[in-house]
Amino acid sequence: MWAFFARDPVKDFNYDILPETQETSGIWTLHRGKRKTGGEPVSVFVYDVSTGTEEQTQLAKAAFKRMKTLRHPNILAYVDGLETEKSLYLVTEQVTPLAAHLKAQSDRGGSGDLEMSWGLHQIVKALSFLVNDCHLLHNNLGIWSVFVDRAGEWKLGGLDHMTPENEDASTSLPSAKAVHSDMDKYDPPESPNGGEKWAGDVWRLGCLIWEVFNGPLPRTSSLRSLGKIPKALVPHYCELVGANARARPNPARFLQNCRAPGGFLSNSFVESNLFLEEIQIKDPAEKHQFFQDLSENLDSFPEDFCKHKVLPQLLTAFEFGNAGAVVLTPLFKVGKFLSAEEYQQKIIPVIVKMFSSTDRAMRIRLLQQMEQFIQYLNDAAVNSQIFPHVVHGFTDTNPAIREQTVKSMLLLAPKLNESNVNQELMRHFARLQARDEQGPIRCNTTVCLGKIAPYLNAGTRQRVLISAFSRATKDPFPASRAAGVLGFAATHNYYSVTESAARVLPTLCTLTVDPDKNVRDQAFKAIKSFLTKLETVSEDPTKLVSLASSEAVKKQSSDWSSSGWDADDSWSNEKEADIQGQSSPGEDGWGNDWEEEGRTAPATKSAALPEGVRLASEYDWDIKGDTQTDFLANVSQRATPTPTAMVRRGVGDGWSAEPAGDWGAEESWQSVAGLTKAELAKKKREERRKELEAKRAERKAAKGPLKLGARKLD
């Protein structure tokens, strides 16, 4: 039992003090530490009773008591403490002394005015809280009593000399200069009771401002030299260190003056921080507007602030605040400051959850910005949690979402498993290429198929590529026909000489009389490439093996890089001009319906279309609701008729339209181009009726004429 009372309480302390991490902070020694159970980092202030004087011990115990009872966002946060006969242990949030922080920032290029402005705002606000709300005097304000947490927030500490404003002098604590002789230069020139109660603390605030911008204060007279103090802060600084103690402003009024328009504390960084402090009581509309503006301001904000203050608020806003797609842009901007491990822990779980959202704006923004986070996604998460949700975009009624879904496959394909890339994805691509009413989407589907061909297995490539590109060459949209030609050229290493001669070249030859010159040019170019390959094999059959090697393939494909199809079937970082040249409106039979004005170049990571053709995403599609706008309906009806395959039957035979079926299937019927769906259905019903009548007539003829007088026997 006596052994229980004789135990050292330090051994039961729930925190470990890390060795060789001590810094002097007044009468305390600052150490870095961590919690024994969870490992959370903390700071530990230690005071050794045996080495201190009686006055210092009195100050340490007073500070220990004040830290436990004072709570304010801008005052150093108390976490835990231990008081023994030998030492005092004061555990706080993890912080760094301001002097050390400024030195580290100086080595990295210096702290900006934005960080300084918010730090001073926090210290003045803490001082105002003590003076006006708690009726306490700090009496020890200086650069040594300010600390910085990992988010860059400034915290007021050094509560050793804090006293009530009306405390009896006989019971007051020793002054700072009584303990530290070099503190005389920070004392105001007037007598202790020569002005307002806050006069001494406000004077020391002026000394703090001088040291923040100019370094250590050599003597009191140096306060007259402004040095590097910003011009917007100079008038207010002069009020703080004025000789007339009664004219020095209250901390609250000083804060108000500096927050006036044009003041040093009036900027986007301070405004953003103040909003984040009150975000829980803000209206949804205010939050939405704030996150929209935040994305533009993040580039100028300090990195630590973005990682440790903005990021948690963004994650909370999405998780519990229904912020929606508006948080995505700032979220990905902040993600650039994280390491790969931090990105996996903090952002990837949120992204995976976002893909299951039914919000169209959320889905399309995720698809548009996938390039920023795709490298952090593992294959298992892509196949089981992301791809099943992404494929819904292939059947979405909004063309912009369908288009972005197709583009996203270029990034997802390398991570998809055999089943998803060879079966599920090919099934959706076949439907889009055959039935999608948007020509640019059919074109991009063909382009994407050519790009992801290396990720398909050999059986799928043999079954799909020639059929798919052949179908594209019959598309009424000129850009799609050109994409089919370029698809053949980019994937020619996957075709045998027999397939090249019997299936590819006949298809390409029909395009040499295509009405679009760009298509004809690309067709001639492709034909020459395939003929060269066949001639080489014909002259020397032993070269057949060498032509199939990867090096020969890359060398032959280099001629097509200028058209946007890379030699190694990978994406070009500059652009994707998969289809170049001019396409005059009207040549495809419906080009006049596209707008003539305001045409823009296709976006990066999409197929570059001929001039005069715009991608589906370049229209102002409505992506906020479940229904499309009237404009979308009009464009769908006017500009994009039901896709039919235009096939040249002969030089003088004109054009006929064939409906596209499954990849590899033969077209068995023809229809007149330009008919509406209702007219086609009516015509089909009429043909069916005629067929039934003809069959009935045949059956009657087979039975022969009915004999008169014949009677059916029972």
XYZ file of C-alpha atoms in Angstrom:
714
model
C 0.000 0.000 0.000
C 2.847 2.400 0.809
C 4.341 1.603 -2.578
C 1.151 2.891 -4.207
C 1.532 6.325 -2.574
C 5.257 6.372 -3.374
C 4.751 5.991 -7.140
C 6.101 8.737 -9.407
C 3.083 10.502 -11.003
C 5.199 11.424 -14.055
C 5.298 7.743 -15.059
C 1.499 7.686 -15.214
C 1.411 10.893 -17.255
C -0.502 10.225 -20.480
C 2.039 12.034 -22.678
C 5.547 11.288 -23.888
C 8.054 14.121 -24.159
C 10.198 13.758 -27.259
C 13.934 14.108 -26.620
C 16.008 16.935 -28.086
C 12.993 19.125 -28.840
C 13.262 21.823 -26.203
C 13.128 25.597 -26.612
C 13.185 28.308 -23.960
C 9.941 30.235 -23.560
C 10.244 32.649 -20.631
C 10.471 30.675 -17.421
C 9.214 27.565 -19.227
C 10.926 25.026 -21.456
C 8.887 24.093 -24.518
C 8.998 20.446 -25.668
C 7.277 18.532 -28.430
C 5.330 15.524 -27.255
C 2.635 13.042 -28.203
C -0.205 11.267 -26.511
C 0.704 7.737 -25.433
C -2.578 6.170 -26.539
C -3.401 7.855 -29.866
C -0.075 9.413 -30.824
C -1.554 12.892 -31.403
C 1.181 15.574 -31.413
C 1.139 18.125 -28.585
C 3.364 20.744 -27.015
C 4.485 20.399 -23.387
C 5.609 23.407 -21.343
C 7.801 22.253 -18.433
C 8.864 24.310 -15.421
C 11.528 22.873 -13.114
C 10.859 24.005 -9.548
C 14.361 23.131 -8.354
C 16.093 25.516 -10.793
C 13.663 28.406 -10.506
C 13.375 31.163 -7.951
C 10.456 31.608 -5.591
C 9.069 34.434 -7.759
C 9.312 32.333 -10.903
C 7.563 29.422 -9.190
C 4.767 31.791 -8.159
C 4.416 32.974 -11.774
C 4.433 29.401 -13.161
C 1.651 28.292 -10.806
C -0.404 31.371 -11.648
C -0.001 30.708 -15.389
C -0.923 27.058 -14.872
C -4.165 28.107 -13.175
C -5.030 30.743 -15.811
C -4.486 28.323 -18.697
C -6.938 25.861 -17.200
C -9.698 28.456 -16.813
C -9.350 30.605 -19.959
C -10.941 29.376 -23.181
C -10.845 31.399 -26.405
C -10.086 30.461 -30.053
C -7.174 32.910 -30.121
C -5.628 31.916 -26.773
C -3.310 28.928 -26.496
C -5.560 25.907 -25.859
C -5.014 23.939 -22.641
C -5.141 20.144 -23.133
C -3.844 18.615 -19.900
C -1.481 19.310 -17.023
C 0.431 17.795 -14.150
C 1.729 19.515 -11.037
C 4.288 17.785 -8.814
C 6.702 18.923 -6.142
C 9.549 18.957 -8.644
C 7.968 20.166 -11.885
C 4.943 21.644 -13.611
C 3.787 20.112 -16.899
C 1.437 22.146 -19.089
C 0.158 20.328 -22.198
C -1.280 22.421 -25.062
C -2.081 22.030 -28.729
C 0.987 21.602 -30.930
C 2.537 25.038 -31.490
C 5.766 26.763 -32.463
C 7.066 30.045 -30.981
C 6.333 32.967 -33.294
C 10.004 33.969 -33.480
C 10.975 30.476 -34.704
C 8.059 30.451 -37.153
C 9.029 33.810 -38.669
C 12.635 32.664 -39.016
C 11.542 29.494 -40.824
C 9.272 31.528 -43.103
C 12.132 33.922 -43.820
C 14.331 31.023 -44.909
C 11.580 29.963 -47.331
C 11.086 33.443 -48.770
C 9.291 35.283 -45.978
C 5.710 35.475 -44.736
C 3.280 37.463 -46.841
C 1.207 40.389 -45.666
C -1.915 38.212 -45.766
C -0.542 35.831 -43.129
C 0.727 38.729 -41.008
C -2.623 40.505 -41.193
C -4.590 37.495 -39.998
C -2.069 36.722 -37.253
C -2.229 40.255 -35.865
C -6.017 40.158 -36.127
C -6.066 37.070 -33.900
C -3.727 38.544 -31.268
C -5.631 41.841 -31.089
C -8.900 39.938 -30.818
C -7.503 37.837 -27.946
C -6.253 40.984 -26.193
C -9.642 42.635 -26.626
C -11.278 39.564 -25.089
C -9.020 39.765 -22.015
C -9.382 43.530 -21.524
C -13.045 44.083 -22.356
C -14.722 40.777 -21.501
C -12.564 39.263 -18.759
C -11.265 42.569 -17.277
C -7.763 41.133 -17.173
C -4.392 42.698 -18.023
C -1.888 40.527 -19.854
C 1.228 42.492 -18.773
C 3.513 40.221 -20.824
C 2.541 40.761 -24.456
C 5.451 40.332 -26.861
C 6.815 38.123 -29.592
C 7.865 35.591 -26.918
C 4.235 35.150 -25.782
C 2.788 34.402 -29.252
C 2.717 30.892 -30.713
C 1.702 29.464 -34.107
C -0.174 26.200 -34.662
C 0.210 23.938 -37.696
C -2.515 25.803 -39.618
C -0.621 29.087 -39.250
C -3.012 30.452 -36.616
C -1.442 32.801 -34.051
C -2.243 32.028 -30.401
C -1.695 34.254 -27.390
C 0.149 32.604 -24.500
C 2.598 33.747 -21.839
C -0.045 34.255 -19.156
C 2.574 34.317 -16.375
C 2.019 37.980 -15.387
C -1.724 38.242 -15.994
C -3.650 40.107 -13.286
C -7.169 41.474 -12.784
C -7.449 45.133 -13.749
C -8.353 46.254 -10.202
C -6.079 43.908 -8.246
C -4.469 45.155 -5.026
C -0.779 45.967 -5.570
C 0.191 44.041 -2.435
C -1.131 40.785 -3.875
C -0.041 41.387 -7.477
C 2.462 39.155 -9.237
C 6.041 40.225 -9.954
C 6.405 42.329 -13.105
C 8.139 41.011 -16.209
C 11.199 43.242 -15.767
C 11.550 42.077 -12.158
C 12.139 38.552 -13.454
C 13.880 39.400 -16.736
C 16.089 42.458 -16.659
C 16.127 42.862 -20.459
C 12.384 43.561 -20.544
C 12.757 47.253 -19.685
C 12.659 48.290 -23.354
C 9.100 46.967 -23.684
C 7.680 48.993 -20.768
C 5.605 52.086 -21.613
C 7.154 55.455 -20.654
C 4.332 56.524 -18.314
C 3.752 55.456 -14.719
C 1.724 52.254 -14.118
C -1.529 54.173 -13.564
C -0.834 56.965 -16.010
C -3.569 56.162 -18.556
C -6.388 53.841 -19.441
C -6.249 50.315 -18.047
C -5.256 48.919 -21.442
C -2.520 51.501 -22.109
C 0.376 49.202 -21.120
C -0.867 46.200 -23.126
C -1.575 48.360 -26.164
C 1.961 49.824 -25.982
C 3.399 46.288 -25.948
C 1.134 45.437 -28.909
C 2.909 48.218 -30.817
C 6.276 46.680 -29.840
C 5.039 43.306 -31.105
C 4.041 44.814 -34.477
C 7.473 46.452 -34.799
C 9.287 43.154 -34.089
C 7.077 41.141 -36.447
C 8.083 43.297 -39.418
C 11.585 44.434 -38.395
C 13.039 41.781 -36.100
C 14.174 42.081 -32.443
C 13.744 45.530 -30.880
C 17.208 46.853 -29.908
C 15.987 49.768 -27.752
C 12.815 51.697 -26.998
C 13.803 54.633 -29.211
C 13.801 52.322 -32.251
C 10.008 52.371 -32.195
C 10.178 55.774 -33.912
C 11.717 54.168 -37.004
C 8.935 52.522 -39.023
C 11.200 50.179 -40.985
C 9.179 47.610 -42.962
C 5.809 48.255 -41.319
C 3.189 48.373 -44.143
C 1.904 51.832 -45.037
C -1.717 50.853 -44.403
C -0.776 49.950 -40.816
C 1.452 52.952 -40.017
C -1.246 55.422 -38.769
C -2.726 52.847 -36.423
C 0.701 51.697 -35.222
C 1.605 55.280 -34.313
C -1.503 55.477 -32.122
C -0.357 52.400 -30.196
C 3.108 53.772 -29.329
C 2.043 57.389 -28.821
C 3.453 59.247 -25.816
C -0.038 60.187 -24.599
C -1.231 57.089 -22.764
C -4.834 58.292 -22.650
C -4.942 58.601 -26.458
C -4.011 54.990 -27.055
C -7.001 53.130 -28.507
C -8.861 50.271 -26.919
C -7.921 46.976 -28.641
C -11.467 46.669 -29.964
C -11.340 50.144 -31.553
C -7.885 49.452 -32.997
C -9.295 46.310 -34.623
C -12.250 48.250 -36.003
C -10.014 50.972 -37.448
C -7.743 48.453 -39.176
C -10.758 46.616 -40.613
C -12.059 49.754 -42.339
C -11.933 49.770 -46.179
C -8.325 50.093 -47.272
C -7.044 49.068 -43.840
C -4.307 46.519 -43.276
C -6.760 43.961 -41.877
C -9.266 44.414 -44.707
C -8.482 41.719 -47.299
C -9.844 38.473 -48.729
C -7.749 36.299 -46.403
C -9.110 37.873 -43.237
C -12.647 37.818 -44.652
C -12.360 34.120 -45.513
C -11.076 33.255 -42.054
C -13.857 35.191 -40.347
C -16.441 33.416 -42.493
C -14.957 30.001 -41.669
C -15.167 30.789 -37.959
C -18.917 31.408 -38.300
C -19.711 28.975 -41.117
C -21.977 26.838 -38.937
C -24.486 29.687 -38.560
C -24.389 30.875 -42.167
C -27.250 30.391 -44.633
C -26.847 27.771 -47.397
C -26.847 30.520 -50.039
C -24.020 32.331 -48.231
C -22.010 29.098 -47.968
C -22.528 28.378 -51.665
C -21.292 31.839 -52.649
C -18.347 31.604 -50.262
C -17.099 28.290 -51.689
C -17.443 29.670 -55.207
C -15.292 32.706 -54.350
C -12.880 30.626 -52.261
C -11.600 28.755 -55.294
C -10.272 31.978 -56.833
C -8.575 33.108 -53.614
C -6.863 29.852 -52.623
C -3.880 30.472 -54.881
C -2.798 33.415 -52.717
C -3.463 31.749 -49.338
C -0.672 30.111 -47.271
C -0.243 26.385 -47.837
C -0.540 25.387 -44.156
C -3.754 27.361 -43.827
C -5.251 25.569 -46.839
C -4.274 22.114 -45.563
C -5.241 22.417 -41.919
C -8.096 24.920 -41.866
C -9.779 25.118 -45.274
C -9.647 21.393 -46.066
C -11.447 20.223 -42.879
C -14.172 22.795 -43.507
C -14.596 21.632 -47.110
C -14.877 18.001 -46.039
C -17.350 18.902 -43.308
C -19.417 21.024 -45.705
C -19.760 18.101 -48.112
C -20.325 15.455 -45.443
C -22.875 17.279 -43.309
C -23.721 20.561 -45.005
C -25.041 19.381 -48.395
C -22.683 21.798 -50.133
C -22.728 19.706 -53.297
C -20.572 20.229 -56.364
C -19.461 23.717 -55.348
C -16.821 22.288 -52.980
C -15.099 20.233 -55.673
C -12.965 22.950 -57.253
C -11.482 24.277 -53.977
C -11.167 20.704 -52.691
C -8.963 19.660 -55.613
C -6.931 22.855 -55.345
C -6.166 22.167 -51.702
C -5.413 18.546 -52.585
C -2.335 19.687 -54.515
C -0.695 20.597 -51.193
C -1.129 17.092 -49.749
C 1.224 14.164 -49.922
C 0.065 10.943 -51.579
C -0.626 9.364 -48.184
C -2.612 12.362 -46.942
C -4.596 12.446 -50.197
C -5.528 8.787 -49.764
C -6.640 9.318 -46.185
C -8.573 12.580 -46.498
C -9.833 13.121 -50.040
C -10.185 9.748 -51.778
C -12.955 8.481 -49.423
C -14.929 11.643 -50.145
C -14.422 11.329 -53.911
C -15.594 7.709 -53.893
C -18.716 8.782 -52.039
C -19.303 11.657 -54.477
C -19.489 9.287 -57.441
C -22.615 7.711 -55.958
C -24.364 11.093 -55.904
C -27.394 11.656 -58.140
C -26.613 15.361 -58.451
C -25.847 15.990 -62.122
C -23.674 19.019 -61.402
C -21.611 16.908 -59.016
C -21.214 14.090 -61.531
C -20.136 16.250 -64.446
C -17.608 18.175 -62.353
C -16.114 14.942 -61.092
C -15.739 13.718 -64.659
C -14.251 17.019 -65.844
C -11.661 17.084 -63.058
C -10.854 13.377 -62.921
C -7.341 14.011 -64.188
C -6.476 15.692 -60.875
C -7.159 12.634 -58.709
C -7.070 9.564 -60.962
C -3.470 8.759 -59.986
C -4.515 8.374 -56.336
C -7.284 5.836 -57.057
C -6.413 2.169 -56.747
C -7.706 -0.386 -59.234
C -9.976 -2.141 -56.743
C -11.812 1.066 -55.817
C -12.215 2.040 -59.488
C -13.749 -1.308 -60.495
C -15.986 -1.887 -57.481
C -16.988 1.598 -56.285
C -16.489 4.116 -59.102
C -16.960 2.460 -62.508
C -20.437 1.036 -61.683
C -21.635 4.593 -61.028
C -19.767 6.197 -63.922
C -21.337 3.922 -66.552
C -24.754 5.408 -65.790
C -23.496 8.498 -67.581
C -23.500 6.610 -70.911
C -27.295 6.435 -70.798
C -27.922 9.856 -69.282
C -30.361 12.077 -71.155
C -27.963 15.011 -70.906
C -25.461 15.078 -73.801
C -22.815 16.912 -71.755
C -22.717 14.082 -69.201
C -22.569 11.420 -71.913
C -19.678 13.224 -73.570
C -17.701 13.651 -70.345
C -18.325 10.010 -69.462
C -16.784 8.931 -72.775
C -13.746 11.150 -72.193
C -13.272 9.817 -68.677
C -12.756 6.301 -70.033
C -9.336 7.364 -71.304
C -8.265 7.816 -67.679
C -10.188 4.888 -66.202
C -9.378 2.257 -68.850
C -5.848 1.460 -67.543
C -7.364 0.638 -64.143
C -10.343 -1.443 -65.316
C -10.380 -5.213 -65.026
C -10.904 -7.626 -67.932
C -14.663 -7.862 -67.524
C -15.299 -4.142 -67.274
C -13.090 -3.021 -70.146
C -13.795 -5.863 -72.598
C -17.483 -6.461 -71.957
C -19.258 -3.718 -70.038
C -17.433 -0.785 -71.607
C -17.605 -2.206 -75.159
C -21.339 -2.758 -74.786
C -21.879 0.917 -73.941
C -19.527 2.095 -76.676
C -21.437 0.012 -79.254
C -24.730 1.563 -78.204
C -23.338 5.115 -78.235
C -21.729 4.751 -81.649
C -24.861 3.245 -83.170
C -27.694 5.136 -81.515
C -26.516 8.373 -79.930
C -28.183 11.356 -81.556
C -25.192 13.665 -81.014
C -22.611 13.482 -83.799
C -19.726 14.786 -81.630
C -20.429 12.100 -79.038
C -20.367 9.355 -81.685
C -17.117 10.865 -82.938
C -15.537 10.969 -79.475
C -16.602 7.383 -78.858
C -14.636 6.313 -81.936
C -11.640 8.392 -80.872
C -11.731 6.955 -77.351
C -11.938 3.402 -78.692
C -8.769 3.954 -80.689
C -7.004 5.297 -77.622
C -7.942 2.468 -75.268
C -7.302 -0.313 -77.804
C -4.033 -1.350 -76.048
C -6.031 -2.184 -72.893
C -8.393 -4.584 -74.714
C -7.556 -8.262 -74.943
C -6.680 -9.787 -78.308
C -10.079 -11.419 -78.794
C -11.957 -8.183 -78.174
C -9.692 -6.240 -80.491
C -10.221 -8.752 -83.295
C -13.974 -8.743 -82.791
C -14.545 -5.026 -82.226
C -12.004 -2.716 -83.860
C -12.613 -3.297 -87.573
C -16.392 -3.458 -87.134
C -16.470 -0.310 -85.007
C -14.236 1.778 -87.269
C -16.095 0.499 -90.352
C -19.344 1.670 -88.831
C -17.788 5.063 -88.067
C -16.836 5.491 -91.746
C -20.552 5.268 -92.613
C -21.637 7.888 -90.068
C -23.494 10.941 -91.472
C -21.276 13.181 -89.320
C -18.068 13.989 -91.274
C -15.928 14.194 -88.157
C -17.010 10.674 -87.179
C -16.047 9.323 -90.599
C -12.646 10.967 -90.306
C -12.268 9.536 -86.786
C -12.971 6.069 -88.182
C -10.191 6.472 -90.751
C -7.736 7.673 -88.132
C -8.819 4.818 -85.875
C -7.806 2.308 -88.543
C -4.458 4.040 -88.965
C -3.710 4.260 -85.236
C -4.515 0.592 -84.596
C -3.150 -0.951 -87.807
C -0.639 -3.036 -85.824
C -3.539 -5.149 -84.550
C -4.620 -6.280 -88.043
C -3.163 -9.159 -90.011
C -2.220 -8.645 -93.657
C -5.303 -10.635 -94.650
C -7.589 -8.401 -92.596
C -5.863 -5.323 -93.943
C -6.386 -6.418 -97.542
C -9.844 -7.981 -97.276
C -11.624 -5.801 -94.718
C -9.784 -2.548 -93.992
C -8.732 -1.381 -97.471
C -12.153 -1.971 -99.112
C -13.748 0.139 -96.395
C -11.193 2.912 -96.785
C -11.486 2.921 -100.560
C -15.187 3.822 -100.375
C -14.161 7.017 -98.579
C -11.965 8.221 -101.426
C -15.138 9.694 -102.968
C -16.488 11.059 -99.677
C -18.148 14.486 -100.049
C -15.918 15.884 -97.262
C -12.382 16.706 -98.432
C -10.856 16.161 -94.995
C -12.258 12.620 -94.936
C -10.933 11.950 -98.436
C -7.471 13.245 -97.517
C -7.288 11.074 -94.423
C -8.534 8.067 -96.386
C -5.846 8.430 -99.074
C -3.224 8.808 -96.378
C -4.386 5.651 -94.597
C -4.638 3.667 -97.828
C -1.043 4.533 -98.732
C 0.116 3.373 -95.296
C -1.693 0.018 -95.544
C -0.552 -0.511 -99.155
C 3.042 0.164 -98.139
C 2.725 -2.468 -95.446
C 1.263 -5.004 -97.886
C 3.884 -4.247 -100.545
C 6.657 -4.734 -97.999
C 5.326 -8.162 -97.061
C 4.787 -9.057 -100.714
C 8.379 -8.234 -101.641
C 9.839 -10.072 -98.668
C 7.435 -12.383 -96.757
C 10.044 -12.850 -94.043
C 9.381 -9.262 -92.931
C 5.882 -10.187 -91.794
C 7.143 -10.976 -88.311
C 9.218 -7.833 -88.035
C 6.270 -5.667 -89.077
C 4.300 -7.024 -86.155
C 6.978 -6.034 -83.653
C 6.347 -3.039 -81.433
C 9.220 -0.991 -82.747
C 8.058 -1.286 -86.360
C 4.541 -0.438 -85.300
C 5.631 2.706 -83.484
C 7.758 3.775 -86.414
C 4.910 3.398 -88.906
C 2.430 5.083 -86.568
C 4.595 8.187 -86.259
C 3.109 9.550 -89.499
C -0.231 9.826 -87.742
C 0.956 11.749 -84.680
C 0.377 15.032 -86.471
C -3.296 14.164 -86.661
C -3.568 13.711 -82.897
C -3.249 9.921 -82.684
C -0.029 9.293 -80.808
C 2.420 6.737 -82.139
C 2.280 4.724 -78.926
C -1.490 5.047 -78.549
C -1.110 7.373 -75.554
C -2.549 10.798 -74.964
C -0.867 13.884 -76.347
C -0.323 16.446 -73.612
C -0.665 19.377 -75.921
C -3.987 18.663 -77.613
C -6.043 15.968 -79.191
C -6.487 17.115 -82.710
C -7.750 13.737 -83.801
C -9.613 15.333 -86.651
C -8.250 18.374 -88.419
C -9.179 20.391 -91.457
C -12.282 22.221 -92.628
C -15.834 20.966 -92.873
C -18.179 23.342 -94.572
C -21.711 23.484 -93.175
C -24.235 21.594 -95.177
C -21.926 18.953 -96.625
C -23.214 16.355 -94.186
C -26.833 17.209 -94.879
C -27.532 18.818 -91.494
C -24.607 21.062 -90.752
C -26.691 24.193 -91.351
C -28.523 23.583 -88.090
C -25.371 24.242 -86.055
C -24.808 27.801 -84.949
C -22.585 29.823 -87.250
C -21.340 32.241 -84.620
C -19.358 31.767 -81.420
C -17.592 28.571 -82.423
C -14.727 27.612 -80.144
C -11.944 25.072 -80.352
C -12.614 21.716 -78.686
C -11.464 21.425 -75.085
C -8.282 19.613 -74.110
C -8.576 15.845 -73.781
C -11.298 15.640 -76.418
C -11.327 15.003 -80.114
C -10.483 18.122 -82.087
C -13.271 18.610 -84.582
C -13.243 20.450 -87.894
C -13.965 24.123 -87.825
C -17.672 24.719 -87.667
C -18.410 21.726 -85.469
C -18.763 21.985 -81.708
C -18.753 19.352 -79.015
C -21.896 18.680 -77.046
C -20.346 20.196 -73.899
C -19.853 23.539 -75.637
C -23.576 24.165 -75.626
C -25.261 25.544 -72.560
C -26.727 22.227 -71.476
C -28.870 22.271 -68.377
C -27.093 20.079 -65.819
C -28.820 21.252 -62.677
C -32.116 19.423 -62.923
C -33.496 16.122 -64.053
C -35.025 17.548 -67.227
C -33.357 19.181 -70.164
C -33.977 22.701 -71.331
C -36.091 23.600 -74.315
C -32.889 24.526 -76.102
C -31.562 20.999 -75.690
C -34.803 19.565 -77.056
C -34.656 21.888 -80.053
C -31.035 21.011 -80.812
C -31.788 17.309 -80.497
C -34.682 17.578 -82.960
C -33.088 19.986 -85.442
C -29.365 19.421 -85.381
C -29.007 15.748 -84.600
C -31.358 13.393 -86.493
C -31.444 9.719 -85.783
C -28.023 8.423 -86.892
C -28.120 6.441 -90.111
C -25.119 5.096 -91.889
C -24.509 6.910 -95.209
C -23.003 4.474 -97.692
C -21.781 5.315 -101.203
C -23.133 2.547 -103.453
C -21.416 3.867 -106.539
C -20.053 7.022 -108.085
C -23.327 7.820 -109.756
C -25.743 5.946 -107.556
C -26.126 8.601 -104.878
C -26.226 8.035 -101.147
C -28.381 5.636 -99.163
C -28.857 5.415 -95.421
C -28.441 2.262 -93.398
C -29.326 1.808 -89.741
C -26.414 0.748 -87.523
C -26.753 -2.487 -85.618
C -24.457 -4.358 -83.290
C -20.719 -4.283 -84.058
C -19.951 -6.962 -86.652
C -23.545 -7.441 -87.850
C -24.463 -7.057 -91.528
C -26.917 -4.356 -92.559
C -29.940 -6.039 -94.158
C -32.344 -3.241 -95.000
C -32.307 0.326 -96.193
C -34.454 3.352 -95.496
C -34.808 6.750 -97.005
C -32.595 9.278 -95.222
C -34.353 12.203 -93.618
C -37.535 10.402 -92.471
C -38.684 10.925 -88.919
C -39.047 8.038 -86.487
C -42.839 8.115 -86.799
C -42.672 7.972 -90.601
C -40.186 5.106 -90.511
C -42.396 3.162 -88.097
C -45.448 3.762 -90.290
C -43.580 2.634 -93.372
C -42.361 -0.484 -91.580
C -45.921 -1.357 -90.496
C -47.116 -0.913 -94.097
C -44.405 -3.218 -95.412
C -45.265 -5.786 -92.754
C -48.952 -5.649 -93.711
C -48.100 -6.216 -97.350
C -45.894 -9.170 -96.430
C -48.715 -10.806 -94.418
C -51.193 -10.315 -97.279
C -48.760 -11.888 -99.723
C -48.249 -14.907 -97.441
C -52.006 -15.406 -97.063
C -52.389 -15.300 -100.841
C -49.659 -17.917 -101.215
C -51.365 -20.249 -98.747
C -54.692 -19.936 -100.600
C -53.044 -20.686 -103.905
C -51.415 -23.801 -102.440
C -54.791 -25.238 -101.362
C -56.213 -25.011 -104.878
C -59.764 -23.971 -106.005
C -62.699 -24.923 -103.795
C -65.001 -27.593 -105.477
C -68.686 -26.791 -105.713
C -70.998 -29.143 -103.885
C -68.204 -30.567 -101.748
C -69.208 -31.118 -98.178
C -66.952 -31.497 -95.202
C -67.403 -34.917 -93.616
C -67.760 -35.281 -89.862
